[in-house]
Coordinates of N, CA, C and O and ligand atoms in Angstrom, one line a residue:
M81 N 109.2 100.4 121.1 CA 109.3 101.4 120.2 C 108.1 101.4 119.9 O 107.4 100.5 119.3
I82 N 107.4 102.4 120.0 CA 105.6 102.4 119.8 C 105.9 104.1 118.5 O 107.4 104.8 119.0
E83 N 104.6 103.8 117.7 CA 103.8 105.6 117.3 C 103.7 106.5 118.1 O 103.0 105.9 118.9
D84 N 104.5 108.0 117.8 CA 103.5 108.9 118.5 C 102.7 109.0 117.8 O 102.6 110.0 117.2
L85 N 101.0 108.5 118.2 CA 99.9 108.8 117.5 C 99.1 109.2 118.1 O 99.0 110.1 119.6
A86 N 99.0 111.0 117.3 CA 97.9 111.7 117.5 C 96.6 111.3 118.0 O 95.7 111.3 117.2
V87 N 96.4 110.5 119.5 CA 95.4 109.7 119.7 C 93.9 111.4 119.4 O 93.1 110.5 119.5
R88 N 95.0 112.3 121.0 CA 93.6 113.5 121.0 C 92.8 113.5 119.0 O 91.2 113.7 118.8
N89 N 93.3 113.8 118.7 CA 92.9 114.5 117.0 C 92.0 113.4 116.2 O 91.2 113.2 115.5
M90 N 92.8 111.6 116.5 CA 92.2 110.2 115.5 C 90.7 110.0 116.3 O 89.8 109.7 115.3
M91 N 90.2 110.9 117.2 CA 89.0 110.9 118.5 C 88.5 111.3 117.4 O 87.3 110.8 117.5
K92 N 88.2 111.7 116.8 CA 87.5 113.4 116.0 C 86.9 112.8 114.7 O 86.3 113.0 113.8
N93 N 87.2 111.8 114.2 CA 87.5 110.6 113.1 C 86.0 110.0 114.0 O 86.4 108.6 114.5
H94 N 85.6 110.0 113.7 CA 84.2 109.4 113.6 C 84.1 107.6 113.6 O 83.5 107.3 114.7
R95 N 84.3 107.3 112.5 CA 84.5 105.9 112.3 C 85.7 105.4 113.1 O 86.2 103.9 113.4
L96 N 86.9 106.0 113.1 CA 87.9 105.5 114.4 C 87.3 105.7 115.9 O 88.2 104.8 116.2
A97 N 86.3 106.1 116.3 CA 86.8 106.7 117.6 C 86.0 105.4 118.6 O 87.3 104.9 119.7
R98 N 85.4 104.9 117.8 CA 84.8 103.8 118.5 C 86.4 102.9 119.2 O 86.1 102.1 120.5
A99 N 86.5 102.5 117.7 CA 87.9 101.4 117.7 C 88.9 101.8 119.0 O 89.6 100.6 119.6
I100 N 89.3 103.4 119.1 CA 90.8 103.1 118.9 C 89.9 103.6 120.9 O 90.0 103.0 121.5
S101 N 89.0 103.7 121.4 CA 88.2 103.8 122.9 C 88.2 102.8 123.2 O 88.7 102.8 124.7
D102 N 88.4 101.3 122.4 CA 88.0 100.1 123.0 C 89.7 99.6 123.3 O 89.7 99.5 124.1
A103 N 90.6 100.0 122.0 CA 91.5 99.3 122.1 C 93.1 100.2 123.3 O 93.3 99.8 123.1
A104 N 92.2 101.0 123.8 CA 92.8 102.1 124.6 C 93.8 102.5 124.5 O 94.7 101.9 125.7
W105 N 94.2 103.1 123.6 CA 95.9 102.7 122.8 C 95.9 103.8 123.7 O 97.7 103.5 124.1
R106 N 96.0 105.3 124.4 CA 95.9 105.8 125.5 C 96.7 104.9 126.7 O 97.8 105.5 127.1
Q107 N 96.1 104.1 127.1 CA 96.0 103.4 128.8 C 97.1 102.8 128.7 O 98.5 102.0 129.1
L108 N 97.3 101.3 127.0 CA 97.8 101.5 127.1 C 99.5 101.5 126.5 O 100.7 100.9 127.1
R109 N 99.6 103.2 125.7 CA 101.4 104.1 126.5 C 101.8 104.2 128.0 O 102.7 104.3 128.2
T110 N 100.4 104.6 128.5 CA 101.1 104.9 129.0 C 101.3 103.6 130.3 O 102.1 103.5 131.0
M111 N 101.2 102.5 130.1 CA 101.4 101.1 131.4 C 102.9 101.1 130.5 O 103.8 100.5 130.9
L112 N 102.9 101.0 128.9 CA 104.4 101.1 129.1 C 105.8 101.2 129.5 O 106.3 101.6 129.6
E113 N 104.9 102.9 129.3 CA 105.7 103.9 130.0 C 106.2 104.1 131.8 O 107.5 103.7 132.0
Y114 N 105.1 103.7 132.4 CA 105.7 103.4 133.4 C 106.1 101.5 133.9 O 107.9 102.0 134.5
K115 N 106.3 100.5 133.1 CA 106.7 99.5 133.4 C 108.5 100.1 132.8 O 108.9 99.3 133.2
A116 N 108.3 100.3 131.4 CA 109.7 101.0 131.2 C 110.3 102.0 132.3 O 111.6 101.4 132.2
A117 N 109.8 102.3 133.2 CA 110.4 103.5 133.6 C 111.3 102.0 134.6 O 112.1 102.4 135.0
W118 N 110.3 101.5 134.7 CA 110.6 100.1 136.3 C 111.4 100.4 136.2 O 111.8 99.0 136.7
H119 N 111.5 99.1 134.9 CA 112.5 97.9 134.3 C 113.9 99.0 134.3 O 115.1 97.9 133.5
G120 N 114.0 99.5 134.2 CA 115.1 101.3 133.6 C 115.3 100.8 132.2 O 116.6 100.5 131.5
R121 N 113.9 100.6 131.3 CA 115.1 100.9 129.7 C 113.9 101.9 129.3 O 112.9 102.4 130.5
D122 N 114.4 101.8 128.2 CA 114.0 103.0 127.3 C 112.6 103.3 126.5 O 113.3 102.4 125.3
L123 N 111.7 103.1 126.4 CA 110.8 104.4 125.4 C 111.2 104.2 124.7 O 110.9 105.9 124.8
I124 N 110.9 104.1 123.0 CA 111.8 105.1 121.9 C 110.6 105.0 121.5 O 110.0 104.2 121.4
V125 N 109.6 106.7 121.0 CA 108.7 106.9 120.2 C 108.9 107.6 118.9 O 109.8 108.6 119.4
V126 N 108.7 106.9 118.4 CA 109.1 107.5 117.2 C 107.8 108.4 116.6 O 106.6 108.1 116.7
D127 N 108.5 109.7 116.2 CA 107.4 111.0 116.0 C 106.0 110.6 114.2 O 106.5 109.4 113.7
R128 N 105.7 111.1 115.2 CA 104.4 110.8 114.3 C 104.3 111.0 113.2 O 103.1 110.7 112.1
W129 N 105.0 112.1 112.1 CA 105.5 112.4 111.3 C 106.3 111.0 110.7 O 106.4 111.3 109.1
F130 N 106.8 110.0 110.6 CA 107.5 109.2 110.3 C 106.2 108.9 109.7 O 105.3 108.4 109.6
P131 N 106.3 108.5 108.5 CA 106.4 107.8 107.3 C 106.6 105.7 107.7 O 106.3 105.7 106.6
S132 N 105.1 105.9 108.7 CA 105.8 104.1 108.8 C 104.9 103.4 108.0 O 105.4 102.1 107.3
T133 N 104.0 103.7 107.6 CA 103.3 102.6 106.5 C 103.9 102.6 105.4 O 104.1 101.6 103.9
R134 N 104.4 103.8 105.3 CA 103.9 103.9 103.4 C 105.3 103.2 103.1 O 106.0 104.5 101.7
L135 N 106.7 103.7 103.3 CA 107.9 102.9 103.4 C 108.0 102.1 103.3 O 107.8 101.8 104.5
C136 N 108.2 101.6 102.8 CA 108.8 100.0 102.8 C 109.6 98.9 103.0 O 110.7 99.9 103.2
S137 N 109.4 98.8 103.6 CA 111.0 97.9 104.8 C 111.8 96.9 103.7 O 112.5 96.9 104.9
T138 N 111.3 97.1 102.7 CA 112.5 96.2 102.4 C 113.3 97.0 101.6 O 114.9 96.6 102.1
C139 N 112.7 98.0 100.6 CA 114.4 98.9 99.9 C 114.2 99.7 100.1 O 115.0 100.9 99.4
G140 N 113.1 100.6 101.0 CA 113.2 102.4 102.0 C 112.7 103.0 101.0 O 112.5 103.8 101.1
A141 N 112.5 102.7 99.6 CA 111.0 103.5 99.1 C 109.7 103.3 99.4 O 108.8 103.4 100.2
L142 N 109.5 105.3 99.3 CA 108.0 106.8 99.6 C 107.2 105.6 99.1 O 107.3 106.0 97.9
A143 N 106.4 105.1 99.3 CA 104.8 105.3 98.2 C 103.7 106.0 98.9 O 103.8 107.2 99.4
Q144 N 103.5 106.2 97.4 CA 101.2 107.1 97.6 C 101.1 106.7 99.3 O 101.2 106.1 99.7
R145 N 100.1 107.7 99.6 CA 100.0 108.0 100.8 C 98.2 106.9 99.9 O 98.1 107.0 99.4
M146 N 97.9 106.2 101.3 CA 96.9 105.6 101.0 C 95.9 105.3 102.0 O 95.9 105.7 103.2
P147 N 94.7 105.6 101.6 CA 93.5 105.5 102.3 C 93.8 103.8 103.4 O 94.0 103.7 102.9
L148 N 92.8 104.4 104.2 CA 92.4 103.5 105.5 C 92.5 101.9 105.3 O 92.6 101.4 105.8
D149 N 91.8 102.0 104.2 CA 91.6 100.4 104.3 C 92.1 100.1 103.2 O 91.8 99.0 103.1
V150 N 93.0 100.1 102.5 CA 93.9 100.0 102.4 C 95.0 99.2 103.0 O 96.1 99.7 103.7
R151 N 94.7 97.4 103.7 CA 95.8 96.7 104.3 C 96.6 96.2 103.8 O 97.7 95.4 104.7
K152 N 97.2 95.8 102.7 CA 97.7 95.4 102.3 C 98.5 96.4 100.6 O 97.9 97.0 99.7
W153 N 99.6 96.0 100.0 CA 100.0 97.4 99.3 C 101.3 96.0 98.9 O 102.1 95.9 99.7
T154 N 101.2 96.6 98.1 CA 102.7 95.5 96.9 C 103.6 97.8 95.7 O 103.4 98.1 95.5
C155 N 105.5 97.1 96.7 CA 106.1 98.1 96.2 C 105.9 98.2 94.9 O 106.5 96.6 94.4
S156 N 107.1 99.2 94.4 CA 107.5 99.1 93.4 C 108.8 97.8 92.7 O 109.0 97.5 91.4
C157 N 108.8 97.1 94.5 CA 110.7 96.2 94.1 C 109.5 95.2 94.4 O 110.8 94.3 94.1
G158 N 108.3 95.4 94.5 CA 107.8 93.8 94.1 C 107.5 93.3 95.3 O 106.6 92.0 95.6
S159 N 107.8 93.1 96.8 CA 107.7 93.8 98.1 C 106.2 93.6 98.4 O 105.6 94.8 98.4
V160 N 105.3 92.1 99.1 CA 104.1 93.1 99.3 C 103.7 93.3 100.7 O 104.4 92.4 101.5
H161 N 103.2 93.6 101.4 CA 103.5 94.3 102.6 C 101.9 94.5 103.4 O 101.5 94.7 102.8
D162 N 101.8 94.0 104.4 CA 100.4 94.0 105.6 C 100.6 94.8 106.1 O 101.5 96.1 106.7
R163 N 100.2 95.8 105.8 CA 99.8 97.4 106.0 C 100.4 97.5 107.4 O 101.7 98.5 108.2
D164 N 100.1 96.8 108.8 CA 100.9 97.3 110.3 C 101.8 96.2 110.2 O 102.6 96.6 111.0
V165 N 102.0 95.5 109.7 CA 103.2 94.1 110.1 C 104.4 95.5 109.3 O 105.4 95.6 109.9
N166 N 104.1 95.9 107.8 CA 104.9 97.3 106.9 C 105.3 97.9 108.5 O 106.4 98.3 108.7
A167 N 104.8 98.7 108.6 CA 104.7 100.2 109.6 C 105.2 99.5 110.8 O 106.1 99.9 111.5
A168 N 105.6 99.1 111.0 CA 105.6 98.2 113.0 C 107.2 97.6 112.8 O 108.3 98.5 113.4
R169 N 107.7 96.8 111.5 CA 109.2 97.2 110.6 C 109.8 98.2 111.0 O 111.0 98.5 111.2
N170 N 109.2 99.2 110.5 CA 109.2 100.2 110.3 C 109.9 101.5 111.9 O 110.9 102.4 111.6
I171 N 108.9 100.9 111.9 CA 109.3 101.7 113.8 C 110.8 101.2 114.2 O 111.1 101.8 114.9
L172 N 110.0 100.0 114.3 CA 111.5 99.1 115.1 C 112.3 99.6 114.9 O 112.9 99.8 115.6
A173 N 112.7 99.3 113.3 CA 113.7 100.2 112.8 C 114.6 101.2 112.9 O 115.6 101.8 113.0
A174 N 113.6 102.4 112.8 CA 113.6 103.8 113.1 C 114.2 103.6 114.5 O 114.6 104.8 114.7
G175 N 113.6 103.1 115.4 CA 113.7 102.9 117.0 C 115.4 102.6 117.7 O 115.7 103.1 118.0
L176 N 115.7 101.3 115.9 CA 117.0 100.5 116.8 C 118.1 102.0 116.6 O 118.4 101.9 117.1
A177 N 117.3 102.3 115.3 CA 118.6 104.2 114.7 C 119.0 104.4 115.8 O 120.3 105.1 116.2
V178 N 117.9 104.8 116.1 CA 118.2 105.7 117.4 C 118.7 105.4 118.9 O 119.8 106.6 118.7
T179 N 118.8 104.9 119.0 CA 119.2 104.2 119.8 C 120.4 103.8 119.4 O 122.0 104.1 120.6
A180 N 121.3 103.4 118.2 CA 122.8 102.7 118.0 C 123.1 104.4 117.8 O 123.8 104.5 117.7
C181 N 122.9 105.6 117.0 CA 123.1 107.0 117.3 C 123.0 107.6 118.6 O 124.0 108.3 118.7
G182 N 121.9 107.2 119.1 CA 121.8 107.9 119.5 C 121.3 109.4 119.7 O 121.2 110.6 120.4
D183 N 120.3 109.4 118.5 CA 120.5 111.0 117.4 C 118.9 111.0 118.0 O 117.7 110.3 118.4
D184 N 118.4 112.1 118.9 CA 116.7 112.1 118.4 C 116.2 111.6 119.3 O 115.4 110.8 119.0
V185 N 117.0 111.0 120.2 CA 116.1 110.4 121.9 C 114.8 110.5 122.7 O 115.7 111.8 122.9
R186 N 114.1 110.1 122.6 CA 113.0 110.9 123.2 C 112.1 109.5 123.9 O 111.2 108.7 123.2
P187 N 112.9 109.8 124.6 CA 111.7 108.9 126.1 C 110.6 109.9 126.5 O 110.7 110.8 126.3
Q188 N 110.0 108.6 126.7 CA 108.7 109.5 126.8 C 108.0 111.1 127.1 O 107.2 111.4 126.8
R189 N 109.2 111.1 128.6 CA 108.5 112.6 128.7 C 109.2 113.9 127.6 O 108.3 115.0 127.9
G190 N 110.2 113.3 126.6 CA 110.0 114.0 126.1 C 109.5 115.0 124.8 O 109.9 116.0 123.6
T191 N 108.0 114.2 124.7 CA 107.3 114.4 123.3 C 106.7 115.5 123.0 O 107.0 116.7 124.5
S192 N 107.2 115.7 121.7 CA 106.6 117.5 121.3 C 105.5 117.7 122.1 O 104.5 116.9 121.9
R193 N 105.3 118.9 122.6 CA 103.7 119.4 123.4 C 103.1 120.0 122.5 O 102.5 121.6 123.0
T194 N 103.1 120.6 120.7 CA 103.1 121.8 120.1 C 101.9 122.1 120.0 O 102.0 123.3 119.7
G195 N 101.0 120.6 119.9 CA 99.3 121.6 119.6 C 99.6 121.1 118.2 O 98.0 122.6 117.8
Q196 N 100.0 121.4 117.1 CA 99.6 121.7 115.9 C 98.8 120.8 115.6 O 99.3 119.1 116.3
S197 N 98.4 120.8 114.6 CA 97.7 119.5 113.3 C 99.2 118.8 113.0 O 99.2 119.2 112.2
S198 N 98.3 117.5 113.5 CA 99.5 115.9 113.0 C 98.7 116.1 111.2 O 100.3 115.7 111.1
A199 N 97.8 116.2 111.2 CA 97.6 115.8 109.8 C 98.5 116.0 108.3 O 98.8 115.3 107.5
K200 N 98.6 117.7 108.9 CA 99.0 118.2 107.8 C 100.2 118.1 106.7 O 100.9 117.7 105.5
Q201 N 101.4 118.4 107.9 CA 102.5 118.4 107.4 C 103.6 117.5 106.7 O 103.4 115.9 107.4
E202 N 104.4 117.9 105.4 CA 105.2 116.3 104.8 C 105.6 115.8 105.8 O 106.6 116.7 107.1
P203 N 105.8 114.6 105.6 CA 106.5 113.9 106.8 C 108.4 114.6 106.4 O 108.8 114.4 105.2
P204 N 108.9 114.6 107.9 CA 110.8 114.0 106.8 C 111.4 113.7 106.5 O 110.9 113.0 107.1
R205 N 112.3 114.1 105.4 CA 112.8 112.7 104.5 C 113.7 113.2 105.6 O 115.7 112.8 104.9
A206 N 114.0 112.0 106.9 CA 114.6 111.1 107.9 C 115.3 109.7 107.3 O 115.6 108.8 108.5
T207 N 114.5 109.2 107.0 CA 114.8 107.7 106.5 C 115.7 107.0 106.4 O 116.2 106.8 106.3
K208 N 116.4 108.1 105.0 CA 117.7 107.2 105.1 C 118.8 107.0 106.2 O 118.9 107.9 106.8
G209 N 119.6 105.8 105.9 CA 120.3 105.2 106.8 C 119.8 103.9 107.8 O 120.4 104.0 108.7
I210 N 118.1 104.8 106.9 CA 118.0 103.3 108.6 C 118.2 101.8 108.2 O 117.6 101.3 107.0
P211 N 118.3 100.8 108.7 CA 119.2 99.5 108.3 C 117.2 98.7 108.2 O 117.0 99.3 108.3
V212 N 117.8 97.5 106.9 CA 116.4 97.2 106.5 C 117.3 95.8 107.3 O 118.0 95.4 107.0
H213 N 115.8 95.0 108.1 CA 116.4 93.9 108.1 C 115.5 92.8 107.6 O 114.2 93.1 107.5
Ligands
ZN491 ZN1 109.9 98.1 98.4

């Protein structure tokens, strides 16, 4: 399970561009795609509007948007989250829900290329029913 990140848009942020380019995100995804296909596995791509960062992986509450320099946050339920670990848990849970329900499965080539800006739109409230681990 991976998150569909708008790498091209994020590269426009000069503070992020170097780090993203160093981490070769696009290349990582390409490798995951062909390796998954090679082994007959599905690569589940979670929508970029899924609020993976600010959704509490413990209770499911949605927190306020937070700037990138917030690396740890505390939910109103009392859970303390590492930003990236929490997002990874949410992406895994969302991907597993997709495979379990057969709902909106989007293996790599099904990714929509609408060309819309990814930053403005409110995320869809599709988070109910995602199992909490
Ligand atoms: Zn919570």
